[in-house]
Coordinates of C-alpha atoms and ligand atoms in Angstrom, one line a residue:
X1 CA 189.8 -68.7 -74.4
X2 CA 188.1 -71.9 -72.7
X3 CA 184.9 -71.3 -70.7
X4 CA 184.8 -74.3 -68.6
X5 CA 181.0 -75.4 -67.5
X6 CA 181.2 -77.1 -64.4
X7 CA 178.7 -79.6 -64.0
X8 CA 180.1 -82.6 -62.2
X9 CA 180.5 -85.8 -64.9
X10 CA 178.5 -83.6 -67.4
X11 CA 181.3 -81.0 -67.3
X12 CA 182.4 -79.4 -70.5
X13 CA 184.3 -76.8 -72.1
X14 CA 183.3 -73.8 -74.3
X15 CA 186.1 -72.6 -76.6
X16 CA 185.5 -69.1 -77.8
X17 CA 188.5 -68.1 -80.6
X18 CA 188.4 -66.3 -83.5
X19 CA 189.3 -68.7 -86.5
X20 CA 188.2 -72.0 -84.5
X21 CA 186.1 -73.4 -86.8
X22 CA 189.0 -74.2 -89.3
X23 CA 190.4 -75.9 -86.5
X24 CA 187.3 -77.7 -85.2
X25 CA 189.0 -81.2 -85.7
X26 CA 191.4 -80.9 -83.5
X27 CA 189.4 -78.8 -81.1
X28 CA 186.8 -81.4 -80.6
X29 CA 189.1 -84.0 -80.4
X30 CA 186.9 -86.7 -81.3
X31 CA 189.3 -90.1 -81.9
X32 CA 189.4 -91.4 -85.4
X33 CA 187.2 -94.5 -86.2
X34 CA 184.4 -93.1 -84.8
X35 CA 181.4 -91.8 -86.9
X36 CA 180.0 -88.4 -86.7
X37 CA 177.2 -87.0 -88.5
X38 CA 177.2 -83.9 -89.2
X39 CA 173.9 -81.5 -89.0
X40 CA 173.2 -78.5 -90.3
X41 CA 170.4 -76.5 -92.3
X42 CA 170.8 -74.9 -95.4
X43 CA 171.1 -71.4 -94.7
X44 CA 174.8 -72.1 -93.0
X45 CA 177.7 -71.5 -96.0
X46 CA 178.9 -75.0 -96.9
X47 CA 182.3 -74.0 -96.5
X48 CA 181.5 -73.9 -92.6
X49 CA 179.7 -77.6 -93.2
X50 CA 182.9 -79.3 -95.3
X51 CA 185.5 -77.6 -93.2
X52 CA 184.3 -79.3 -90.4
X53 CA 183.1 -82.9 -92.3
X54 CA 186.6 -83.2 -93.5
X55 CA 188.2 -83.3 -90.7
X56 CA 186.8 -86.7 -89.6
X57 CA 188.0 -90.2 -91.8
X58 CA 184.0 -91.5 -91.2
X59 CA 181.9 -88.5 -91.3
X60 CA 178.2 -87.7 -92.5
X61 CA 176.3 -84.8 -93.4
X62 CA 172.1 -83.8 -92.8
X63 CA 171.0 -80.7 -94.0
X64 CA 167.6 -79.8 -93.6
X65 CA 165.3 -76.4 -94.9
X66 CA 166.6 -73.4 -92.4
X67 CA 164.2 -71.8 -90.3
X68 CA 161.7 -73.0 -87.1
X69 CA 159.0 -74.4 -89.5
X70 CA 161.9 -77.1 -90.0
X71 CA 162.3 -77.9 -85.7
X72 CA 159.6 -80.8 -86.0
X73 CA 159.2 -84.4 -86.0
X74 CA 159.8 -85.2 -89.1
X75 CA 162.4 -83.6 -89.3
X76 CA 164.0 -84.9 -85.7
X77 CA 163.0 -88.7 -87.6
X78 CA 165.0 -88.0 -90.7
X79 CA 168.2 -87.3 -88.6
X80 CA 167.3 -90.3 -86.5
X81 CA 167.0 -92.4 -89.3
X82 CA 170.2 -91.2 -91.3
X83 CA 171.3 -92.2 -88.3
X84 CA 170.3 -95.5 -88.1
X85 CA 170.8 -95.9 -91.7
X86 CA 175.0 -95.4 -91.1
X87 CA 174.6 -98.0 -88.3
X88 CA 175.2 -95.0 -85.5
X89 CA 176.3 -97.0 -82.7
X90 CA 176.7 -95.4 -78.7
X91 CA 180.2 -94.5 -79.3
X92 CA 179.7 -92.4 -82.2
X93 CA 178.6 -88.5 -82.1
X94 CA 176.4 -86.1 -83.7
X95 CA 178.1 -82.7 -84.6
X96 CA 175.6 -79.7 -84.9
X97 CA 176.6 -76.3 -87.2
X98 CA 174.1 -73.8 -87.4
X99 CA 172.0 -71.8 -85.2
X100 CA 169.3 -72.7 -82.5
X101 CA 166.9 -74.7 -84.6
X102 CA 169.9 -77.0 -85.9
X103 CA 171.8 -76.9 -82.3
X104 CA 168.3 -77.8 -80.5
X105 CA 167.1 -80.4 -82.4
X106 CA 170.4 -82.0 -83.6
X107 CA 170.8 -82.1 -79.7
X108 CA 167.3 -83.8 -79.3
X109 CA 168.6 -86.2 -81.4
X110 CA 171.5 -87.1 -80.3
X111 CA 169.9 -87.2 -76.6
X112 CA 167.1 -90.0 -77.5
X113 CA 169.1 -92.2 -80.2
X114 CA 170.1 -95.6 -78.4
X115 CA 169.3 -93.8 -75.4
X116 CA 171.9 -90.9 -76.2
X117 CA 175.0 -90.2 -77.7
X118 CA 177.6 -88.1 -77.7
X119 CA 176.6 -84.2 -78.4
X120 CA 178.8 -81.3 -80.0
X121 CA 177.9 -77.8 -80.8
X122 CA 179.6 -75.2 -83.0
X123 CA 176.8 -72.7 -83.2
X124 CA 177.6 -70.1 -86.4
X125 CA 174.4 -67.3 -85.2
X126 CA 175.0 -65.2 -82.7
X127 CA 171.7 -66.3 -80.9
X128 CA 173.1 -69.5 -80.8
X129 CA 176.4 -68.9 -79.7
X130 CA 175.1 -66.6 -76.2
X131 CA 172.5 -68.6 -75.5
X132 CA 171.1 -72.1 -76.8
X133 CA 174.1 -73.8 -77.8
X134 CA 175.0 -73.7 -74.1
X135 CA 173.1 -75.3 -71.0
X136 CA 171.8 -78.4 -72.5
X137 CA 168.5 -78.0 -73.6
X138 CA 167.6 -79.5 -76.8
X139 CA 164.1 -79.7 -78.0
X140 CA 161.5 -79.2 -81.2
X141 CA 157.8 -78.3 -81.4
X142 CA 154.6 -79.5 -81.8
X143 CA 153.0 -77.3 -83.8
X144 CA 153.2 -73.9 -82.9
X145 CA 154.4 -74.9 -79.5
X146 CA 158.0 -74.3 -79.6
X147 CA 160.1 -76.5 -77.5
X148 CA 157.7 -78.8 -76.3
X149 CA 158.9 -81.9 -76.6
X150 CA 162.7 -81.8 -74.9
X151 CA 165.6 -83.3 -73.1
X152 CA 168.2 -82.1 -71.4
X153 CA 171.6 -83.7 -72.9
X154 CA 174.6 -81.9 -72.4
X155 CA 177.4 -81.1 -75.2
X156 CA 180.9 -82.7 -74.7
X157 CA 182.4 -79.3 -76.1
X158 CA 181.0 -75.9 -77.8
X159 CA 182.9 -74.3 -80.4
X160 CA 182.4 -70.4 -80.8
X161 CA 183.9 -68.2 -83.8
X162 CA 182.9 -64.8 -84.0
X163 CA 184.4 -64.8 -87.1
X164 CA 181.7 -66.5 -88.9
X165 CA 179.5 -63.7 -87.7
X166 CA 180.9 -61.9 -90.5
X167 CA 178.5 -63.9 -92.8
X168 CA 175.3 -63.9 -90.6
X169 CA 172.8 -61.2 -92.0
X170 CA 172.4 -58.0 -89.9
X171 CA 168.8 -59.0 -88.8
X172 CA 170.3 -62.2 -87.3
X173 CA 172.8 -60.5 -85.3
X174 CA 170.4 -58.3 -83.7
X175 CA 168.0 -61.2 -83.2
X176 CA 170.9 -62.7 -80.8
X177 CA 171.9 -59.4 -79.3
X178 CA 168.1 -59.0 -77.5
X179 CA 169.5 -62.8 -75.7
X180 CA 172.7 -60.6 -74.9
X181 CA 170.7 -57.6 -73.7
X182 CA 168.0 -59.9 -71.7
X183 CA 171.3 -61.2 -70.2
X184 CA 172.8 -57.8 -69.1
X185 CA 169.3 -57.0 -67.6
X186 CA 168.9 -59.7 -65.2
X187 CA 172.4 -60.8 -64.4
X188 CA 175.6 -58.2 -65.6
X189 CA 175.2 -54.5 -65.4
X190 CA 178.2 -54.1 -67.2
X191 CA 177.3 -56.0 -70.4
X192 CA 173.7 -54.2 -70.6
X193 CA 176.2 -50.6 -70.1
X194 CA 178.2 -51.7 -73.3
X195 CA 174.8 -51.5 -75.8
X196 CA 174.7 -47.6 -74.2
X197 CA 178.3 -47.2 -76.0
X198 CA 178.3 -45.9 -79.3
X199 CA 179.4 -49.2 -81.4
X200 CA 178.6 -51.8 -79.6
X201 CA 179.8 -54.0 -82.2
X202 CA 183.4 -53.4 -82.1
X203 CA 182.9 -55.1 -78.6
X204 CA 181.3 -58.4 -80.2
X205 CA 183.9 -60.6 -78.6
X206 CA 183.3 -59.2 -75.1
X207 CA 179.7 -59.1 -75.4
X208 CA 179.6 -62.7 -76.3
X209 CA 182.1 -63.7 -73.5
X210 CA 180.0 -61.9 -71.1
X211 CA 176.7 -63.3 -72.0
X212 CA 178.2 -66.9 -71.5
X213 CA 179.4 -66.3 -68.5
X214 CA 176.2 -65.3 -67.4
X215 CA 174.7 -68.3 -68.6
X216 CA 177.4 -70.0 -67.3
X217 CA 176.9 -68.9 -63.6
X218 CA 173.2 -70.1 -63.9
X219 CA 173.0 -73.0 -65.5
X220 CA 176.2 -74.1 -62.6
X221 CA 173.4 -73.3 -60.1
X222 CA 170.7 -75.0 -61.8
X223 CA 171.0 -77.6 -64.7
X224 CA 167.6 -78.5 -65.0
X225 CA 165.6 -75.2 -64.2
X226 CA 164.4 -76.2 -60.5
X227 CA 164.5 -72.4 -60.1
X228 CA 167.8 -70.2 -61.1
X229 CA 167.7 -70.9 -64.2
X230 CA 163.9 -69.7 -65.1
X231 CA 165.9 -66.1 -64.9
X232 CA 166.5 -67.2 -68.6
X233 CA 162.8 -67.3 -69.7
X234 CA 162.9 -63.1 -69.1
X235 CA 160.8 -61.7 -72.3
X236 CA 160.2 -65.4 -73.2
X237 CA 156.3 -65.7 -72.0
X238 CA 155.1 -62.8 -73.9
X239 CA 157.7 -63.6 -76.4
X240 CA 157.1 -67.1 -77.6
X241 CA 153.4 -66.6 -77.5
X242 CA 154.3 -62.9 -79.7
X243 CA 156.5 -65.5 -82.2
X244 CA 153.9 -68.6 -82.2
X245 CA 150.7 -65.5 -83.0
X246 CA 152.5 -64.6 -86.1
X247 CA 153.1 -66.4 -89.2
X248 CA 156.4 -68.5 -89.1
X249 CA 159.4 -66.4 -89.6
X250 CA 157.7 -63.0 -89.6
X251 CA 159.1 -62.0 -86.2
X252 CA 162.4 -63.4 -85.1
X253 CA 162.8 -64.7 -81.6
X254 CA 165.1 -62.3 -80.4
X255 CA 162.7 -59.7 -81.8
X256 CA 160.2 -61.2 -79.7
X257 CA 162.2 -61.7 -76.8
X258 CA 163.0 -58.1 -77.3
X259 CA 159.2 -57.3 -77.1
X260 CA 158.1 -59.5 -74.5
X261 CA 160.9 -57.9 -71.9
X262 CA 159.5 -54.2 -72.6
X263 CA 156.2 -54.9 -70.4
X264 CA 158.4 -56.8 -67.3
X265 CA 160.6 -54.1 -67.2
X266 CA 160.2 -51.7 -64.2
X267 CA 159.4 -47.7 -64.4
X268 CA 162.8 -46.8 -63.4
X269 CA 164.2 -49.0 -66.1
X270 CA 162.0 -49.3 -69.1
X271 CA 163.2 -46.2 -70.7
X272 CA 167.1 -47.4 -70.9
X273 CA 165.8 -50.5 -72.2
X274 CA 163.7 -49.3 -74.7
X275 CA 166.8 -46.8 -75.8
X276 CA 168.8 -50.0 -76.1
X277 CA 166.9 -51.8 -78.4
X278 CA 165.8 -49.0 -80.0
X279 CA 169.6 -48.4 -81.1
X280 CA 170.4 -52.4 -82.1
X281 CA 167.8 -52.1 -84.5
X282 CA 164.9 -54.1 -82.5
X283 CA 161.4 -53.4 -81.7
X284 CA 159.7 -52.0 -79.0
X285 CA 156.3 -52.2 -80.4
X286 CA 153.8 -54.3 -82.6
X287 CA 150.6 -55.1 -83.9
X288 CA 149.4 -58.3 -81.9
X289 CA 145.9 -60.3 -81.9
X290 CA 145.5 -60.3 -78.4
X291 CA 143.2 -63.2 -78.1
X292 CA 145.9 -65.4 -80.0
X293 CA 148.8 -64.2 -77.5
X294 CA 146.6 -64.6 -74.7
X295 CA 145.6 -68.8 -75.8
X296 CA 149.2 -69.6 -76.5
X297 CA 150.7 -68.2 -73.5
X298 CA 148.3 -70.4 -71.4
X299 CA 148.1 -73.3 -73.8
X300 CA 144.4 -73.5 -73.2
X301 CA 141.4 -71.5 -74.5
X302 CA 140.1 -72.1 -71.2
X303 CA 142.4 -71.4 -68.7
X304 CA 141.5 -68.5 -66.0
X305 CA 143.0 -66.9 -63.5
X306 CA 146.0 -69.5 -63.5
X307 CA 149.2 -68.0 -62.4
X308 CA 151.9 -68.2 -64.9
X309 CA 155.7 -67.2 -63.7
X310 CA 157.1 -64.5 -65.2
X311 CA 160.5 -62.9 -64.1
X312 CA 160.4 -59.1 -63.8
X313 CA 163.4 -56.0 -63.8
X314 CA 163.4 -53.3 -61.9
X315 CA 167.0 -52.7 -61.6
X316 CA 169.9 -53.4 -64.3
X317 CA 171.6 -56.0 -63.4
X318 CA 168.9 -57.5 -60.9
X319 CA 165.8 -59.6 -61.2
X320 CA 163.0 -61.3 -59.8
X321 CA 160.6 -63.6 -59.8
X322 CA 156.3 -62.8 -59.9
X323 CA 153.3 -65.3 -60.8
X324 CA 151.1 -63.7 -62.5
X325 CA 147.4 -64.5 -64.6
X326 CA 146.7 -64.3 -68.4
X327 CA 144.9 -61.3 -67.7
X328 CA 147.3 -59.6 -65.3
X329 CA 150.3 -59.7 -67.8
X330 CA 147.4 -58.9 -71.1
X331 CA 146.9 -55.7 -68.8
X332 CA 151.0 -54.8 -68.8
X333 CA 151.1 -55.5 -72.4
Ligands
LIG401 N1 167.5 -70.3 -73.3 C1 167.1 -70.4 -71.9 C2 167.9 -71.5 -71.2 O1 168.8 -72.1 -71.7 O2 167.5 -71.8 -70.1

């Protein structure tokens, strides 16, 4: 199935097909001669890495230490300079394989080398595959700030195998169903309805293809988050400042996510939430230091009575937007 993203000249197509990564060569349809380089970070099986290196007569590989401790600048300089090392020119392409880390700074590469060069994603998490790998934002931290220093550079395809799901660990598939159920909250009713089925994952496929078309419909509207597109960020403010308050890697983002939507969600709604991610294995509660939440979210110690934009729920399928203090959304969580 192609999901086309229609976004004028920056227009590209998702392909999501079981088995697609063996055929990733002729899928991307990148012309011989030109050099790709190939990113990826070590927690991704190699056979995923190869089977896609091989398929191109000049191609290169990076692999760097998984996890978010990794989405920094030296790690963005070492991809840079491998590229510059392989004399990289604007006609050749960096090809990310992995999950949100590798897809967002593989991206940020690719967006500030020579001024940008040609991007391609084949996200193997399922986080990756509902969520970042798609809309163009690439980006790595600074510090505990996650996503802080950014750009938006659209891919010139996605690639999407569910299949390779069947090697991702059971926490990281829950991790990217709390992107699938954030999406379902806000945007689809009928997505959010399939988590109150009894196995959800027999509907993997659908519940991917849903989520993107979500995502689909508002990053169309809004590329570059004028608005729309902040619909995204639901769970994220508590969330991020949740993930950056704990020790790297102790939470996972989706876990966060999952955390940071409970306090947005409305009366009439929290409950069915809180049953859903109760029964994908996700939290609904944790052990925070406040103070810590409470500095990160604002990014000053000093900040008061700032309003922050949050995006609330009081209705599946529906959402809206609310500016809020530090000390208004501390008191909600
Ligand atoms: N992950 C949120 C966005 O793409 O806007």
């Amino acid at each position: 199935m192609i999901i086309p993203i229609n976004l004028g000249e920056k227009s590209y197509d998702i392909v999501l097909e079981r088995g697609a990564l063996k055929k990733a060569g002729e899928l991307l349809g990148i012309s011989d001669g030109r050099s790709v380089l190939v990113v990826t970070d070590s927690g991704v099986p190699e056979e995923y890495v190869n089977t896609v290196a091989k398929s191109f007569s000049k191609s290169y590989t990076f692999v760097f230490p998984e996890g978010e401790q990794s989405k920094n600048f030296e790690t963005y300089m070492q991809i840079c300079q491998t590229l510059c090392d392989n004399s990289f020119t604007r006609k050749d392409a960096v090809i990310a394989v992995g999950g949100g880390v590798t897809g967002d700074m593989a991206g940020f590469a690719a967006a500030t080398y020579m001024r940008g060069i040609d991007f391609y994603n084949i996200p193997t998490t399922l986080l990756s595959q509902v969520d970042s790998s798609i809309g163009g934002k690439t980006a790595i931290d600074l510090g505990k700030i996650k996503n802080i220093i950014g750009a938006f550079h659209q891919p010139k395809k996605v690639i999407i195998d569910p299949e390779v799901l069947s090697t991702l660990p059971e926490r990281h598939i829950k991790n990217g169903l709390a992107e699938c159920i954030k999406m379902g909250m806000c945007l689809d009713k009928s997505l959010f309805d399939i988590f109150t089925g009894e196995s959800y994952m027999d509907d993997i496929d659908r519940i991917i293809e849903l989520s993107l078309r979500a995502k689909k419909s508002v990053v169309e509207q809004d590329e570059k988050e004028a608005g729309l597109r902040k619909v995204l960020n639901f769970g994220h403010t508590v969330g991020h400042a949740i993930e950056a308050s704990v020790p790297f890697g102790e939470l996972y983002h989706g876990e966060c996510v999952a955390l940071g939507m409970l306090p947005f969600a409305g009366n009439g709604v929290k409950e069915r939430l809180t049953d859903v991610l109760g029964s994908c294995g996700l939290p609904v509660s944790c052990t925070v230091d406040r103070k810590k939440v409470r500095e990160i979210m604002t990014h000053d110690k000093k900040s008061v009575g700032e309003k922050i934009s949050v995006v609330k729920c009081d209705e599946i399928g529906s959402f809206y937007f609310d500016e809020m203090t530090a000390d208004e959304i501390m008191n909600l969580i």
